Amino acid sequence: MSVTLSIDHHIARIVIDRPEAFNAMNESILLQIKDAVDTIQKNEDIRVAIFMGGGTKSFVAGADISYMSSMTPLEGEKWAKLGQSVFSTISELRCPSIAAIQGYALGGGTELAIACDLRIASEKACFAQPEVKLGIIPGFGGTQRLTRLIGPGNAKQMILTGNQFSAQQALAMGLVNEVVPHDQLTERVDALALSLASGSPNGIRLAKEAIEHGLQSSLNEGLQLEAALFGLCFASPEQREGMTAFLEKRKPKL
Ligand code: CAA
């Protein structure tokens, strides 16, 4: 069982591969994801991170139920805090992240996907927050990130019923950005990654920061931060190159 990180042409790929349990996450898997994310954050050469599940059937089938089954309340809280902190490092990545979802994204699997910036799903993907069926609640950010992403009505429908939702239903709720034919998932995710990698890393990082901070502040505070970060862009060589290239009618070298 392992999490592998490969880096190619500014694009990092993190594959969660635990075939015996549909890629469910125990402590070791979570810590391996954290190591991979820390490595990406330290490497300024990386412009996009793609998260995917090994095999063909599952993105991630959630937290490991056998591992959680005998936890005490204190251990449960510690476990949720570990998952939350690992997933927060993903949402705080300097570079944009994409979840490539080819199959089951259940519980912690949906929570991992929504910690990423963008989600591309195969038509065979399926989503759920089935925790209430296990007598628990989502613990890796689901009650908070899902509500912010798809609104309280949709989030409550998913979390309070625990039911599974198809890729098309997820698209209609705004849970995923795109649904593509199963055999075109890799191709589409790679094309998106290349397009993100060709943008201004500084612009993308500051835009992410403005959006993420704005989600946690008032409109006025968010607008103030946006203006400050907008100003900061003008201290970067990427702004000079981007605008000069436009005026010279050529492609920018970002
Ligand atoms: N934890 C541990 N083992 C899991 C698992 C999980 N989340 N999901 C699947 N597995 C294991 C099964 O126990 C089974 O192992 P054995 O072969 O040793 O019996 C193996 O994977 C195959 O699973 P199934 O036989 O059930 O295969 P299936 O095709 O009939 O169903 C499935 C696949 C729909 C993914 C089903 O296994 C399932 O519903 N899994 C549980 C999903 C779930 O409830 N996830 C939420 C966990 S709670 C959580 O994530 C909390 C949080 O917020 C952090």
Coordinates of C-alpha atoms and ligand atoms in Angstrom, one line a residue:
M1 CA 0.0 0.0 0.0
S2 CA 1.4 3.3 -0.9
V3 CA 1.2 6.9 -2.1
T4 CA 3.5 7.7 -4.9
L5 CA 4.6 11.1 -6.1
S6 CA 6.0 11.6 -9.6
I7 CA 7.0 14.9 -11.1
D8 CA 7.2 15.6 -14.9
H9 CA 7.3 18.9 -16.8
H10 CA 6.3 21.0 -13.8
I11 CA 3.3 18.7 -13.0
A12 CA 3.2 16.5 -9.9
R13 CA 1.1 13.4 -9.7
I14 CA 0.1 11.9 -6.4
V15 CA -1.4 8.4 -6.7
I16 CA -3.1 6.8 -3.7
D17 CA -2.9 3.1 -4.3
R18 CA -4.3 0.6 -1.8
P19 CA -6.0 -1.9 -4.0
E20 CA -7.1 -4.2 -1.2
A21 CA -9.4 -1.5 0.3
F22 CA -10.5 0.6 -2.7
N23 CA -7.7 3.1 -1.7
A24 CA -9.3 3.8 1.8
M25 CA -7.0 5.9 4.0
N26 CA -5.5 4.7 7.2
E27 CA -2.9 6.7 9.2
S28 CA 0.0 5.6 7.1
I29 CA -1.7 6.7 3.8
L30 CA -2.6 10.1 5.3
L31 CA 1.0 10.6 6.5
Q32 CA 2.3 9.6 3.0
I33 CA -0.1 12.1 1.4
K34 CA 1.2 14.8 3.8
D35 CA 4.8 14.0 2.9
A36 CA 4.0 14.2 -0.8
V37 CA 2.2 17.6 -0.4
D38 CA 5.1 19.0 1.7
T39 CA 7.5 18.0 -1.0
I40 CA 5.4 19.7 -3.6
Q41 CA 5.0 22.9 -1.5
K42 CA 8.8 23.1 -1.2
N43 CA 9.5 22.7 -4.9
E44 CA 8.9 26.0 -6.7
D45 CA 9.3 24.3 -10.0
I46 CA 6.0 22.4 -9.6
R47 CA 3.1 24.3 -11.2
V48 CA 0.2 21.9 -10.8
A49 CA -0.6 18.9 -8.5
I50 CA -2.9 16.1 -9.7
F51 CA -4.4 13.7 -7.1
M52 CA -5.7 10.4 -8.3
G53 CA -6.6 6.9 -7.1
G54 CA -4.7 3.8 -8.2
G55 CA -6.6 1.2 -10.2
T56 CA -9.8 1.8 -12.2
K57 CA -12.7 1.6 -9.7
S58 CA -11.9 3.9 -6.9
F59 CA -10.6 7.4 -6.3
V60 CA -10.6 7.0 -2.5
A61 CA -13.3 5.0 -0.6
G62 CA -12.9 7.2 2.5
A63 CA -11.2 6.7 5.8
D64 CA -10.4 3.1 6.7
I65 CA -13.4 1.7 8.6
S66 CA -11.5 -1.2 10.2
Y67 CA -8.9 1.3 11.4
M68 CA -11.6 3.5 12.9
S69 CA -13.9 0.8 14.3
S70 CA -12.4 0.6 17.8
M71 CA -11.5 4.3 18.3
T72 CA -12.3 6.1 21.6
P73 CA -13.8 9.6 21.4
L74 CA -10.4 11.1 22.0
E75 CA -8.8 9.0 19.3
G76 CA -11.6 9.9 16.9
E77 CA -11.0 13.6 17.5
K78 CA -7.3 13.2 17.0
W79 CA -7.9 11.3 13.8
A80 CA -10.2 14.0 12.4
K81 CA -7.7 16.7 13.3
L82 CA -4.9 14.7 11.4
G83 CA -7.1 14.3 8.3
Q84 CA -8.2 18.0 8.4
S85 CA -4.6 19.2 8.8
V86 CA -3.4 17.0 5.9
F87 CA -6.3 18.2 3.6
S88 CA -5.7 21.8 4.7
T89 CA -2.1 21.5 3.4
I90 CA -3.6 20.5 0.1
S91 CA -6.0 23.5 -0.1
E92 CA -3.1 25.8 1.0
L93 CA -0.8 24.5 -1.8
R94 CA 0.9 27.4 -3.7
C95 CA 0.1 25.7 -7.0
P96 CA -3.3 24.7 -8.2
S97 CA -4.5 21.1 -7.6
I98 CA -6.8 18.9 -9.6
A99 CA -8.6 15.8 -8.4
A100 CA -8.9 13.2 -11.2
I101 CA -11.9 11.0 -10.1
Q102 CA -12.3 7.8 -12.0
G103 CA -14.6 5.9 -9.5
Y104 CA -15.7 5.9 -5.9
A105 CA -15.1 9.1 -4.0
L106 CA -16.7 8.3 -0.7
G107 CA -16.5 10.0 2.7
G108 CA -12.9 11.1 3.1
G109 CA -12.6 10.5 -0.7
T110 CA -15.1 13.3 -1.5
E111 CA -13.4 15.4 1.2
L112 CA -10.0 14.9 -0.5
A113 CA -11.5 15.9 -3.8
I114 CA -13.0 19.1 -2.4
A115 CA -9.7 20.0 -0.7
C116 CA -8.4 20.3 -4.3
D117 CA -9.0 23.4 -6.4
L118 CA -10.6 21.6 -9.4
R119 CA -12.3 18.3 -9.9
I120 CA -12.6 16.4 -13.2
A121 CA -14.8 13.2 -12.9
S122 CA -15.2 10.2 -15.2
E123 CA -18.8 9.5 -16.1
K124 CA -18.3 6.4 -13.9
A125 CA -17.4 8.4 -10.8
C126 CA -19.7 8.4 -7.8
F127 CA -19.7 10.6 -4.7
A128 CA -21.1 10.3 -1.2
Q129 CA -20.6 11.4 2.4
P130 CA -21.9 8.1 3.8
E131 CA -20.7 8.7 7.4
V132 CA -24.2 8.9 9.0
K133 CA -24.7 5.3 7.8
L134 CA -21.8 4.4 10.0
G135 CA -23.0 6.3 13.0
I136 CA -20.5 9.1 12.5
I137 CA -20.2 12.5 10.7
P138 CA -17.7 13.6 8.0
G139 CA -14.5 14.4 9.9
F140 CA -12.0 15.5 7.2
G141 CA -13.6 18.8 6.4
G142 CA -16.8 17.6 4.7
T143 CA -19.3 19.6 6.8
Q144 CA -17.4 22.8 6.2
R145 CA -15.8 22.6 2.7
L146 CA -18.7 20.8 1.0
T147 CA -21.2 23.4 2.4
R148 CA -19.0 26.3 1.1
L149 CA -18.6 24.6 -2.3
I150 CA -22.2 23.4 -3.1
G151 CA -24.3 25.4 -0.5
P152 CA -26.1 24.1 2.6
G153 CA -29.1 22.6 0.7
N154 CA -27.0 20.3 -1.4
A155 CA -24.5 19.6 1.4
K156 CA -27.3 18.6 3.7
Q157 CA -28.8 16.4 1.0
M158 CA -25.5 14.5 0.7
I159 CA -24.4 14.5 4.3
L160 CA -27.8 13.8 6.0
T161 CA -28.9 11.0 3.6
G162 CA -25.4 9.5 3.1
N163 CA -26.7 8.5 -0.4
Q164 CA -24.5 8.1 -3.5
F165 CA -24.6 10.7 -6.3
S166 CA -23.6 10.1 -9.9
A167 CA -21.0 12.2 -11.7
Q168 CA -23.8 14.0 -13.6
Q169 CA -25.6 14.7 -10.3
A170 CA -22.3 16.0 -8.8
L171 CA -21.9 18.2 -11.9
A172 CA -25.4 19.7 -11.4
M173 CA -24.6 20.5 -7.8
G174 CA -21.3 22.1 -8.6
L175 CA -19.4 19.5 -6.8
V176 CA -17.3 18.7 -9.9
N177 CA -16.1 21.1 -12.7
E178 CA -16.4 18.6 -15.6
V179 CA -17.6 15.1 -16.4
V180 CA -15.8 13.3 -19.2
P181 CA -16.0 9.9 -20.8
H182 CA -14.2 7.3 -18.6
D183 CA -11.4 6.6 -21.2
Q184 CA -10.7 10.3 -21.7
L185 CA -10.2 11.2 -18.0
T186 CA -6.4 11.2 -18.1
E187 CA -6.2 13.1 -21.4
R188 CA -8.6 15.8 -20.2
V189 CA -6.8 16.2 -16.8
D190 CA -3.4 16.4 -18.5
A191 CA -4.7 19.0 -20.9
L192 CA -6.1 21.0 -17.9
A193 CA -2.8 20.6 -16.0
L194 CA -0.8 21.9 -19.0
S195 CA -3.1 24.9 -19.4
L196 CA -2.7 25.7 -15.7
A197 CA 1.1 25.2 -15.9
S198 CA 1.3 27.7 -18.7
G199 CA -0.2 30.5 -16.6
S200 CA 1.6 32.9 -14.3
P201 CA 2.6 31.0 -11.1
N202 CA 2.6 34.2 -9.1
G203 CA -0.8 35.3 -10.5
I204 CA -2.3 31.9 -9.8
R205 CA -0.9 31.7 -6.3
L206 CA -2.2 35.2 -5.4
A207 CA -5.6 34.6 -6.9
K208 CA -5.9 31.3 -4.9
E209 CA -4.9 33.2 -1.8
A210 CA -7.5 35.9 -2.4
I211 CA -10.2 33.3 -2.9
E212 CA -9.3 31.1 0.1
H213 CA -8.9 34.1 2.5
G214 CA -12.1 35.7 1.1
L215 CA -14.1 32.6 2.0
Q216 CA -13.2 33.1 5.6
S217 CA -13.7 36.9 5.8
S218 CA -16.3 39.6 5.2
L219 CA -16.8 41.0 1.6
N220 CA -15.0 44.2 2.6
E221 CA -12.0 42.4 4.1
G222 CA -11.9 40.2 1.0
L223 CA -11.9 43.2 -1.3
Q224 CA -9.2 44.9 0.7
L225 CA -7.0 41.8 0.4
E226 CA -7.8 41.6 -3.3
A227 CA -6.6 45.2 -3.9
A228 CA -3.4 44.6 -1.8
L229 CA -2.6 41.4 -3.7
F230 CA -3.5 43.0 -7.1
G231 CA -0.9 45.7 -6.2
L232 CA 1.7 43.1 -5.3
C233 CA 1.4 41.6 -8.8
F234 CA 3.0 44.7 -10.1
A235 CA 6.2 43.9 -8.2
S236 CA 6.6 40.7 -10.1
P237 CA 8.5 40.1 -13.4
E238 CA 5.5 37.9 -14.5
Q239 CA 3.3 41.0 -14.7
R240 CA 5.9 42.9 -16.8
E241 CA 6.4 39.9 -19.1
G242 CA 2.6 39.1 -19.4
M243 CA 1.6 42.7 -20.3
T244 CA 4.7 43.3 -22.5
A245 CA 4.0 40.1 -24.4
F246 CA 0.4 41.2 -25.0
L247 CA 1.4 44.5 -26.3
E248 CA 4.1 43.0 -28.5
K249 CA 1.5 40.4 -29.8
R250 CA 3.6 37.4 -28.7
K251 CA 3.1 34.5 -26.2
P252 CA 4.4 35.4 -22.7
K253 CA 7.2 33.4 -21.2
L254 CA 5.9 32.9 -17.7
Ligands
CAA1 N1 -12.4 1.1 4.8 C1 -11.9 -0.1 4.9 N2 -12.0 -1.0 4.0 C2 -12.7 -0.7 2.9 C3 -13.3 0.6 2.7 C4 -13.1 1.5 3.7 N3 -13.6 2.8 3.7 N4 -13.9 0.6 1.5 C5 -13.7 -0.6 1.0 N5 -13.0 -1.4 1.8 C6 -12.6 -2.8 1.6 C7 -13.7 -3.8 2.0 O1 -13.8 -4.0 3.4 C8 -13.3 -5.0 1.2 O2 -12.3 -5.7 1.9 P1 -12.3 -7.3 2.0 O3 -12.1 -7.7 0.5 O4 -11.1 -7.6 2.8 O5 -13.6 -7.7 2.5 C9 -12.7 -4.4 -0.1 O6 -12.4 -3.1 0.2 C10 -13.7 -4.5 -1.2 O7 -14.9 -3.8 -0.8 P2 -16.4 -4.4 -1.0 O8 -16.3 -5.9 -0.9 O9 -17.3 -3.7 -0.2 O10 -16.6 -4.1 -2.6 P3 -17.9 -3.5 -3.3 O11 -17.5 -3.4 -4.8 O12 -19.0 -4.4 -3.0 O13 -18.1 -2.1 -2.7 C11 -17.5 0.1 -2.0 C12 -17.2 -1.0 -2.9 C13 -18.8 0.8 -2.5 C14 -16.4 1.1 -2.0 C15 -17.8 -0.3 -0.5 O14 -16.6 -1.1 -0.1 C16 -18.0 0.7 0.5 O15 -19.1 1.2 0.6 N6 -17.0 1.1 1.2 C17 -17.1 2.0 2.4 C18 -17.2 3.4 1.9 C19 -17.4 4.3 3.1 O16 -18.3 4.2 3.9 N7 -16.5 5.4 3.2 C20 -16.6 6.4 4.3 C21 -15.7 6.0 5.4 S1 -15.9 7.0 6.8 C22 -15.0 8.4 6.5 O17 -14.4 8.6 5.4 C23 -15.0 9.4 7.6 C24 -14.3 10.7 7.3 O18 -14.9 11.7 7.1 C25 -12.9 10.8 7.5

